[in-house]
Amino acid sequence: MNGDGILVVEDEGITAMALEESLLDLGYHVAGVVETGEEAVTLAMKSHPKLVLMDIRLKGKMDGIEAATRIRANQDIPIVYLTAHTDKQTLARAKLTEPYGYLLKPFDSRELKSNIEIALHKYNIEKEIRANSEELRFIVNSVNEAIITADETGCILFWNLGAEEVFGYGESEVFNQPVTMLMPEKYRLSHSEGLRRVSQSGHSNLAGQVLELEGQRKNGQIFPMEMSLTTWSRAGKRYFVGVIRDITERRRLEQQEHFASFQSGVAEMSVAILHNIGNAIMSISHRAEKMVTASRELEKMAAIFMDFNTLLVNKRQQGESDHNILNALEGVLVEVGERLKHLGAGLFSKESQTIQQGVNHISEIIKIHQETAQPAIHSSRFNLAELVDNALRLQLDHLDKHQIRTQISTDLSLYELNMPRSQMVQFLVNLVKNSAESILERRRSETVEGLIQITAQSDSNGLEIRVVDNGQGIAHEQLENIFSFGFTTKNRGTGYGLHSAATFIQSLNGSIHAESRGLNTGAEMVIRLPKSCLENSHDKPKRVGGR
């Protein structure tokens, strides 16, 4: 801590005395007056003056500039030079010590006072700035995020402890190095091109945005990160500040949530599948019982024929002619023939055909389930109409049971999608199931025909899919929360179906929102898929079809 005195370093005795008197007259305390640089360094260490008036030309081996350099190296004391010499070489040396002023000899008391006051004011301001800078650095280093400053050429100027933690480099390793060293190879060219565009236009399109990118650590590991970018200009130069968050853990949790969503979807589909298979098995069982009954009827007819054979033998033994016997049994034979015709052409053929249809239905359901029973790691190409048909098949028995019609209002076969197929099936199953439950909720208070419509339409930005129902609708104040985890508008809802649906669509960089005019007015789920998910489309006439 500096004292309150001013140290005078002057080798001219008369000048030194006059300077000391002037300082005292001006109200300053004089910490000491010395003639040599060596004495100045020693006394400055002892007295800690608040300012040093230093003559540049001094007696002895050490001049004023060297003395000032040694004082500044050990103490934070402002220096004001006294000199009668203004040659360029001397001034150049003096500037390196970062003086707070120059007094050209001879000078008067007014000049002396103004130079001292300006030097002290400048010193106090700089001291406050340094304190604020240190406080700011402490704050910046206390945050977990990486904070990096770079100039317009992309060289790193500032690097906090969070950046060291995230990337693994120390500040000395990255200072004045290109920021591209923190990027995977695939980003470096586009970064350099972006800097050129900013340099030419003076504007950055990325400023103010939050971007999800990839970073590269010192050990070469590539990791997901989130970056907020800001920019400012000073003295005609542009600077950038990036606040970077390592989102590795967040991505891991998202993947867990996606897998939980997948598991939930599989569970819901499994319930629907078991229900459909159960219905098919009940139908097959019912038909099988009819066939068992018919087989017993055949056994009875076989017994009749056996009795007929015994009767024929007895009649012949009694002398009856075959002609008379056949005439007597003609009616019985006609009746038996009719019954056999009914059993063969009618019941057996019809019931076996129904059983075969039931078996085929079970096979189709199992096939759909097999296709969606594993998480899709890679995208695949498929037709939207076939996908919707598969999703509706899984809900068909439930929809038919409650007399809920489905209607496709656009030719879905126009659209080829490229995305995870199994999760898209689950997504549509969730939406159809939600719409069906909403319709049943509305029927608790009024009679309404159940209708679910599925439409699709593409534009330059991608594909829009709408799932529309005439169910209980959604209150206006609930629209924002409809996709939140655990939120539901139904008495028996879990609040997970729509949440998992939204999570899946967002993972594709798409969006989903709900529209409704209020309770008992139905609802629309509006899904926007990016152009990258849309493989192909053509403008063709619309059609209206349904189940």
XYZ file of C-alpha atoms in Angstrom, residues 4-501:
498
model
C 0.862 9.850 1.168
C 4.205 11.398 0.253
C 5.890 12.301 -3.021
C 9.446 11.112 -3.639
C 11.679 13.606 -5.483
C 14.618 12.227 -7.492
C 16.741 15.158 -8.741
C 20.538 15.480 -8.934
C 20.571 19.302 -9.269
C 20.604 20.609 -5.683
C 18.983 23.996 -6.368
C 16.285 22.417 -8.558
C 15.612 19.769 -5.910
C 15.218 22.398 -3.155
C 12.920 24.539 -5.305
C 10.834 21.471 -6.196
C 10.516 20.457 -2.545
C 9.404 23.983 -1.536
C 6.830 24.067 -4.335
C 5.383 20.710 -3.248
C 5.098 21.873 0.349
C 3.492 25.149 -0.731
C 0.964 23.172 -2.784
C 0.076 21.112 0.284
C 1.838 17.870 -0.607
C 3.922 15.785 1.787
C 7.459 15.089 0.585
C 8.559 11.519 1.325
C 12.155 12.316 0.521
C 14.627 13.939 -1.875
C 17.462 11.855 -3.401
C 20.093 12.411 -6.073
C 20.758 8.948 -7.560
C 18.760 6.136 -9.031
C 20.070 3.643 -6.507
C 18.893 5.850 -3.618
C 15.502 6.257 -5.296
C 14.963 2.481 -5.540
C 15.987 1.974 -1.894
C 13.855 4.812 -0.481
C 10.845 3.824 -2.591
C 10.979 0.344 -1.048
C 11.036 1.856 2.471
C 8.615 4.784 2.251
C 6.137 3.525 -0.400
C 5.420 7.004 -1.809
C 2.193 7.673 -3.629
C 4.074 9.224 -6.578
C 7.665 9.666 -7.781
C 8.958 12.780 -9.563
C 11.932 11.322 -11.467
C 14.619 13.255 -13.309
C 15.680 11.225 -16.359
C 19.350 12.326 -16.267
C 20.901 11.389 -12.899
C 24.384 11.091 -11.439
C 25.877 7.637 -11.141
C 25.474 4.463 -13.190
C 21.676 4.278 -12.966
C 19.662 6.919 -14.796
C 16.060 7.826 -14.025
C 14.567 5.464 -16.609
C 16.377 2.431 -15.175
C 15.450 3.491 -11.642
C 11.801 3.830 -12.682
C 11.938 0.383 -14.268
C 13.201 -1.206 -11.028
C 10.672 0.625 -8.891
C 7.778 -0.375 -11.174
C 8.994 -3.974 -11.193
C 8.523 -4.248 -7.429
C 5.901 -1.621 -6.604
C 2.774 -0.179 -8.150
C 3.798 3.506 -7.950
C 3.035 6.142 -10.617
C 6.085 7.868 -12.122
C 6.202 11.397 -13.579
C 9.433 12.210 -15.431
C 11.301 15.502 -15.098
C 13.490 16.278 -18.064
C 15.011 18.995 -20.166
C 15.689 16.486 -22.963
C 13.069 15.343 -25.485
C 15.117 13.353 -27.976
C 13.321 10.419 -29.566
C 15.600 7.722 -28.198
C 15.181 8.907 -24.604
C 11.411 9.225 -24.966
C 11.209 5.740 -26.493
C 13.019 4.263 -23.469
C 10.865 6.239 -21.081
C 7.613 5.012 -22.661
C 8.520 1.407 -21.861
C 8.170 2.191 -18.136
C 4.599 3.420 -18.703
C 4.994 6.822 -17.008
C 2.000 8.870 -15.883
C 3.363 12.166 -17.234
C 6.279 14.374 -18.332
C 7.344 17.736 -16.914
C 9.681 19.720 -19.171
C 12.134 21.906 -17.326
C 11.726 24.682 -16.443
C 8.135 24.459 -15.096
C 6.058 26.525 -12.648
C 3.932 25.508 -9.669
C 0.737 25.472 -11.738
C 2.204 22.990 -14.239
C 3.614 20.929 -11.396
C 0.269 20.698 -9.605
C -1.749 19.872 -12.764
C 0.685 17.117 -13.773
C 0.665 15.583 -10.292
C -3.141 15.675 -10.038
C -3.612 14.219 -13.532
C -1.072 11.466 -12.810
C -2.729 10.532 -9.496
C -6.214 10.633 -11.065
C -5.090 8.418 -13.951
C -3.391 6.045 -11.527
C -6.529 5.749 -9.330
C -8.727 5.101 -12.344
C -6.382 2.412 -13.639
C -6.170 0.888 -10.172
C -9.978 0.722 -10.011
C -10.113 -0.771 -13.495
C -7.553 -3.389 -12.508
C -9.550 -4.207 -9.379
C -12.716 -4.510 -11.427
C -10.879 -6.635 -13.954
C -9.645 -8.929 -11.235
C -13.146 -9.157 -9.799
C -14.530 -9.862 -13.248
C -11.857 -12.502 -13.853
C -12.730 -14.111 -10.522
C -16.408 -14.180 -11.457
C -15.673 -15.486 -14.950
C -13.413 -18.188 -13.536
C -16.045 -19.254 -11.017
C -18.603 -20.275 -13.654
C -18.675 -23.807 -15.049
C -19.052 -22.716 -18.667
C -16.082 -22.071 -20.905
C -15.721 -18.358 -21.738
C -13.398 -17.592 -24.637
C -12.572 -14.269 -26.284
C -11.085 -14.110 -29.777
C -10.174 -11.291 -32.145
C -11.346 -10.817 -35.711
C -8.582 -13.094 -36.999
C -9.814 -15.942 -34.782
C -6.929 -15.836 -32.289
C -7.708 -16.562 -28.638
C -7.229 -13.597 -26.278
C -8.960 -14.747 -23.107
C -9.494 -18.192 -21.592
C -11.174 -18.851 -18.245
C -10.839 -21.852 -15.907
C -14.109 -23.252 -17.251
C -12.537 -23.396 -20.724
C -9.540 -25.189 -19.257
C -11.886 -27.700 -17.622
C -13.895 -28.267 -20.806
C -11.079 -28.435 -23.357
C -8.089 -29.518 -21.241
C -5.723 -26.715 -22.328
C -4.074 -24.230 -19.963
C -4.363 -20.513 -20.778
C -0.698 -20.275 -21.809
C -1.221 -23.107 -24.326
C -4.025 -21.345 -26.203
C -3.212 -17.635 -25.886
C -2.920 -16.063 -29.331
C -3.541 -19.451 -30.937
C -6.286 -19.983 -33.573
C -9.663 -20.925 -32.111
C -9.910 -23.643 -34.766
C -7.683 -25.806 -32.548
C -10.827 -26.367 -30.436
C -12.880 -27.625 -33.390
C -13.092 -30.939 -35.227
C -11.598 -30.810 -38.694
C -15.019 -30.684 -40.403
C -15.842 -27.267 -38.876
C -12.572 -25.452 -39.535
C -13.086 -24.460 -43.168
C -16.587 -23.095 -42.585
C -15.280 -21.163 -39.554
C -12.578 -19.512 -41.631
C -15.111 -18.630 -44.336
C -17.424 -17.191 -41.685
C -14.658 -14.939 -40.342
C -14.041 -13.636 -43.869
C -17.748 -12.856 -44.302
C -17.847 -11.018 -40.975
C -14.733 -9.058 -41.924
C -16.318 -8.017 -45.224
C -19.858 -7.293 -43.989
C -19.156 -6.246 -40.411
C -22.044 -8.425 -39.257
C -22.253 -11.956 -37.839
C -25.426 -13.986 -38.451
C -24.531 -16.249 -35.525
C -24.295 -13.476 -32.920
C -27.057 -13.719 -30.337
C -27.877 -17.320 -31.205
C -27.434 -20.519 -29.215
C -25.801 -23.185 -31.373
C -25.280 -26.894 -30.847
C -21.921 -27.915 -32.286
C -19.048 -30.237 -31.547
C -15.785 -29.373 -29.819
C -12.429 -31.143 -29.670
C -10.507 -31.556 -26.419
C -6.744 -31.524 -26.017
C -6.727 -35.347 -26.007
C -8.523 -35.381 -29.374
C -11.899 -36.408 -27.953
C -14.855 -34.890 -29.821
C -17.817 -33.927 -27.650
C -21.199 -32.179 -28.080
C -21.351 -28.574 -26.943
C -23.694 -25.602 -26.841
C -22.326 -22.141 -27.687
C -23.725 -18.629 -27.209
C -21.871 -16.074 -29.337
C -21.658 -12.301 -28.892
C -19.528 -9.719 -30.681
C -18.406 -6.122 -30.159
C -16.072 -3.568 -31.743
C -13.375 -1.387 -30.195
C -10.981 0.974 -31.933
C -12.144 -0.300 -35.309
C -11.484 -3.954 -34.449
C -14.048 -6.696 -33.897
C -13.959 -9.170 -31.020
C -15.963 -12.297 -30.246
C -16.963 -13.918 -26.961
C -18.179 -17.496 -26.896
C -19.860 -19.029 -23.847
C -19.569 -22.801 -24.258
C -21.288 -25.564 -22.323
C -20.319 -29.216 -22.473
C -23.658 -30.971 -23.071
C -22.328 -34.540 -23.021
C -24.335 -35.356 -19.901
C -27.440 -33.658 -21.267
C -27.214 -35.688 -24.466
C -26.839 -38.846 -22.393
C -29.982 -37.992 -20.410
C -31.824 -37.168 -23.643
C -30.845 -40.550 -25.051
C -32.132 -42.180 -21.873
C -35.367 -40.249 -22.223
C -35.645 -41.221 -25.884
C -35.077 -44.854 -24.943
C -37.662 -44.580 -22.157
C -40.018 -43.060 -24.715
C -39.253 -45.945 -27.051
C -39.865 -48.484 -24.280
C -43.132 -46.799 -23.403
C -44.158 -46.853 -27.054
C -43.279 -50.528 -27.335
C -45.275 -51.248 -24.179
C -48.301 -49.373 -25.507
C -48.033 -51.113 -28.864
C -47.631 -54.457 -27.130
C -50.894 -53.895 -25.272
C -52.610 -53.049 -28.554
C -50.999 -56.017 -30.268
C -52.006 -58.452 -27.530
C -55.521 -57.033 -27.646
C -55.692 -57.522 -31.420
C -54.199 -61.001 -31.227
C -56.612 -61.862 -28.395
C -59.564 -60.783 -30.516
C -58.270 -62.781 -33.475
C -57.734 -65.855 -31.280
C -61.259 -65.522 -29.828
C -62.639 -65.374 -33.366
C -60.586 -68.427 -34.364
C -61.707 -70.250 -31.209
C -65.346 -69.479 -31.976
C -64.961 -70.761 -35.532
C -63.126 -73.835 -34.275
C -66.036 -74.628 -31.926
C -68.387 -74.449 -34.894
C -66.168 -76.833 -36.819
C -66.063 -79.208 -33.823
C -69.866 -79.131 -33.768
C -69.907 -79.814 -37.519
C -67.496 -82.716 -37.108
C -69.868 -84.234 -34.557
C -72.627 -83.840 -37.107
C -70.444 -85.766 -39.561
C -69.970 -88.490 -36.974
C -73.756 -88.765 -36.659
C -74.121 -89.019 -40.415
C -71.398 -91.645 -40.531
C -73.396 -93.603 -37.901
C -76.504 -93.242 -40.080
C -74.621 -94.720 -43.005
C -73.412 -97.589 -40.830
C -77.027 -98.217 -39.699
C -78.118 -97.978 -43.320
C -75.586 -100.642 -44.282
C -76.836 -102.968 -41.518
C -80.459 -102.364 -42.594
C -79.578 -103.103 -46.214
C -78.020 -106.458 -45.263
C -81.051 -107.407 -43.160
C -83.513 -106.462 -45.897
C -81.646 -108.522 -48.437
C -81.683 -111.491 -46.057
C -85.456 -111.055 -45.734
C -85.822 -111.204 -49.523
C -86.395 -107.539 -50.216
C -85.181 -106.393 -53.611
C -82.541 -103.676 -53.867
C -84.988 -101.561 -55.865
C -87.556 -101.486 -53.054
C -84.875 -100.842 -50.449
C -83.449 -97.882 -52.365
C -86.898 -96.403 -52.924
C -87.568 -96.585 -49.199
C -84.266 -94.877 -48.328
C -84.336 -92.239 -51.064
C -85.599 -89.472 -48.768
C -82.990 -90.231 -46.127
C -80.210 -90.104 -48.703
C -81.421 -86.776 -50.085
C -81.512 -85.250 -46.565
C -78.039 -86.569 -45.769
C -76.707 -85.208 -49.067
C -78.132 -81.767 -48.335
C -76.598 -81.740 -44.899
C -73.208 -82.817 -46.293
C -73.436 -80.125 -48.952
C -74.146 -77.535 -46.264
C -71.255 -78.694 -44.126
C -68.759 -78.929 -46.974
C -69.599 -75.994 -49.197
C -70.967 -73.763 -46.473
C -69.787 -74.135 -42.915
C -66.402 -75.838 -43.410
C -65.395 -73.592 -46.298
C -66.570 -70.388 -44.644
C -65.209 -71.137 -41.173
C -61.820 -72.372 -42.457
C -61.539 -69.220 -44.568
C -62.332 -67.078 -41.515
C -59.748 -68.967 -39.473
C -57.174 -68.402 -42.217
C -57.972 -64.677 -42.213
C -57.517 -64.601 -38.450
C -54.147 -66.330 -38.733
C -53.096 -63.870 -41.463
C -54.200 -60.962 -39.265
C -52.084 -62.271 -36.388
C -49.124 -62.683 -38.767
C -49.486 -59.083 -39.985
C -49.613 -57.734 -36.432
C -46.555 -59.750 -35.418
C -44.694 -58.534 -38.505
C -45.468 -54.892 -37.675
C -44.379 -55.450 -34.093
C -41.128 -57.096 -35.197
C -40.369 -54.100 -37.410
C -40.877 -51.673 -34.524
C -39.627 -53.725 -31.587
C -36.043 -52.418 -31.741
C -34.826 -48.812 -31.567
C -33.995 -47.484 -35.013
C -30.385 -46.334 -34.943
C -30.300 -45.490 -38.635
C -32.896 -43.741 -40.737
C -34.660 -45.674 -43.458
C -36.775 -44.738 -46.425
C -40.488 -45.579 -46.366
C -43.823 -44.433 -47.691
C -45.969 -42.308 -45.388
C -49.228 -43.984 -46.449
C -47.901 -47.446 -45.558
C -46.637 -46.144 -42.231
C -50.005 -44.597 -41.331
C -51.751 -47.817 -42.370
C -49.494 -49.852 -40.063
C -50.147 -47.469 -37.153
C -53.906 -47.636 -37.715
C -53.852 -51.431 -37.925
C -52.403 -51.541 -34.430
C -55.378 -49.512 -33.179
C -57.989 -50.992 -35.520
C -59.815 -53.245 -33.054
C -59.990 -50.466 -30.474
C -61.270 -47.973 -33.048
C -63.835 -50.429 -34.472
C -65.024 -51.414 -31.007
C -65.840 -47.789 -30.166
C -67.057 -46.935 -33.696
C -64.387 -44.333 -34.321
C -63.741 -43.689 -37.996
C -60.402 -42.674 -39.469
C -60.125 -40.552 -42.581
C -57.103 -39.778 -44.740
C -57.744 -36.394 -46.337
C -54.583 -36.216 -48.438
C -52.863 -38.718 -50.670
C -50.217 -39.820 -48.173
C -48.680 -42.161 -50.729
C -47.136 -39.067 -52.382
C -44.579 -38.730 -49.630
C -41.437 -40.770 -49.133
C -39.792 -40.152 -45.764
C -36.247 -40.807 -44.610
C -36.170 -41.131 -40.816
C -36.342 -43.736 -37.998
C -39.329 -45.841 -39.099
C -40.126 -47.714 -35.887
C -40.215 -44.572 -33.764
C -42.431 -42.871 -36.344
C -44.904 -45.762 -36.066
C -44.897 -45.386 -32.279
C -45.340 -41.641 -32.669
C -48.461 -42.031 -34.826
C -49.829 -44.785 -32.567
C -49.489 -42.391 -29.619
C -51.328 -39.607 -31.452
C -54.146 -41.867 -32.706
C -54.503 -43.461 -29.284
C -54.610 -40.012 -27.667
C -57.290 -38.848 -30.121
C -59.392 -41.968 -29.512
C -59.199 -41.492 -25.737
C -60.154 -37.838 -26.149
C -63.242 -38.824 -28.146
C -64.262 -41.340 -25.454
C -63.827 -38.619 -22.807
C -66.173 -36.321 -24.726
C -68.745 -39.097 -25.068
C -69.031 -39.163 -21.271
C -70.964 -35.887 -21.466
C -72.539 -35.965 -24.942
C -73.156 -38.187 -27.938
C -70.696 -37.573 -30.731
C -69.585 -39.518 -33.780
C -65.927 -40.425 -33.431
C -63.693 -39.191 -36.250
C -59.896 -38.972 -36.581
C -58.429 -37.331 -39.684
C -54.815 -37.570 -40.799
C -53.538 -35.132 -43.437
C -50.149 -34.264 -44.895
C -48.925 -31.399 -47.028
C -45.431 -30.348 -48.080
C -43.935 -26.938 -48.763
C -40.472 -25.482 -49.329
C -39.576 -25.939 -45.650
C -40.597 -29.564 -45.240
C -43.695 -31.617 -44.422
C -46.685 -30.778 -42.251
C -48.755 -33.633 -40.801
C -52.028 -32.965 -38.981
C -53.898 -35.409 -36.754
C -57.381 -33.987 -36.144
C -60.091 -35.379 -33.852
C -63.494 -34.317 -32.596
C -62.756 -35.250 -28.993
C -62.962 -33.255 -25.784
C -60.558 -30.550 -26.999
C -58.038 -28.564 -24.966
C -58.630 -25.482 -22.840
C -56.684 -22.437 -24.059
C -54.621 -22.145 -20.862
C -53.533 -25.805 -21.186
C -52.179 -25.618 -24.748
C -48.666 -24.585 -23.670
C -48.336 -27.495 -21.236
C -49.930 -30.238 -23.322
C -46.550 -31.805 -24.216
C -45.024 -31.481 -20.747
C -44.056 -34.672 -18.956
C -46.877 -35.926 -16.711
C -49.439 -33.371 -17.954
C -52.781 -34.751 -19.176
C -56.298 -33.438 -19.806
C -57.909 -36.896 -19.550
C -59.229 -38.487 -16.375
C -57.246 -41.680 -16.970
C -54.269 -40.277 -18.874
C -50.626 -40.758 -17.895
C -49.232 -37.594 -19.462
C -46.416 -39.535 -21.140
C -47.704 -40.283 -24.645
C -47.691 -36.715 -25.984
C -44.470 -35.916 -24.134
C -42.652 -38.831 -25.759
C -44.158 -37.859 -29.128
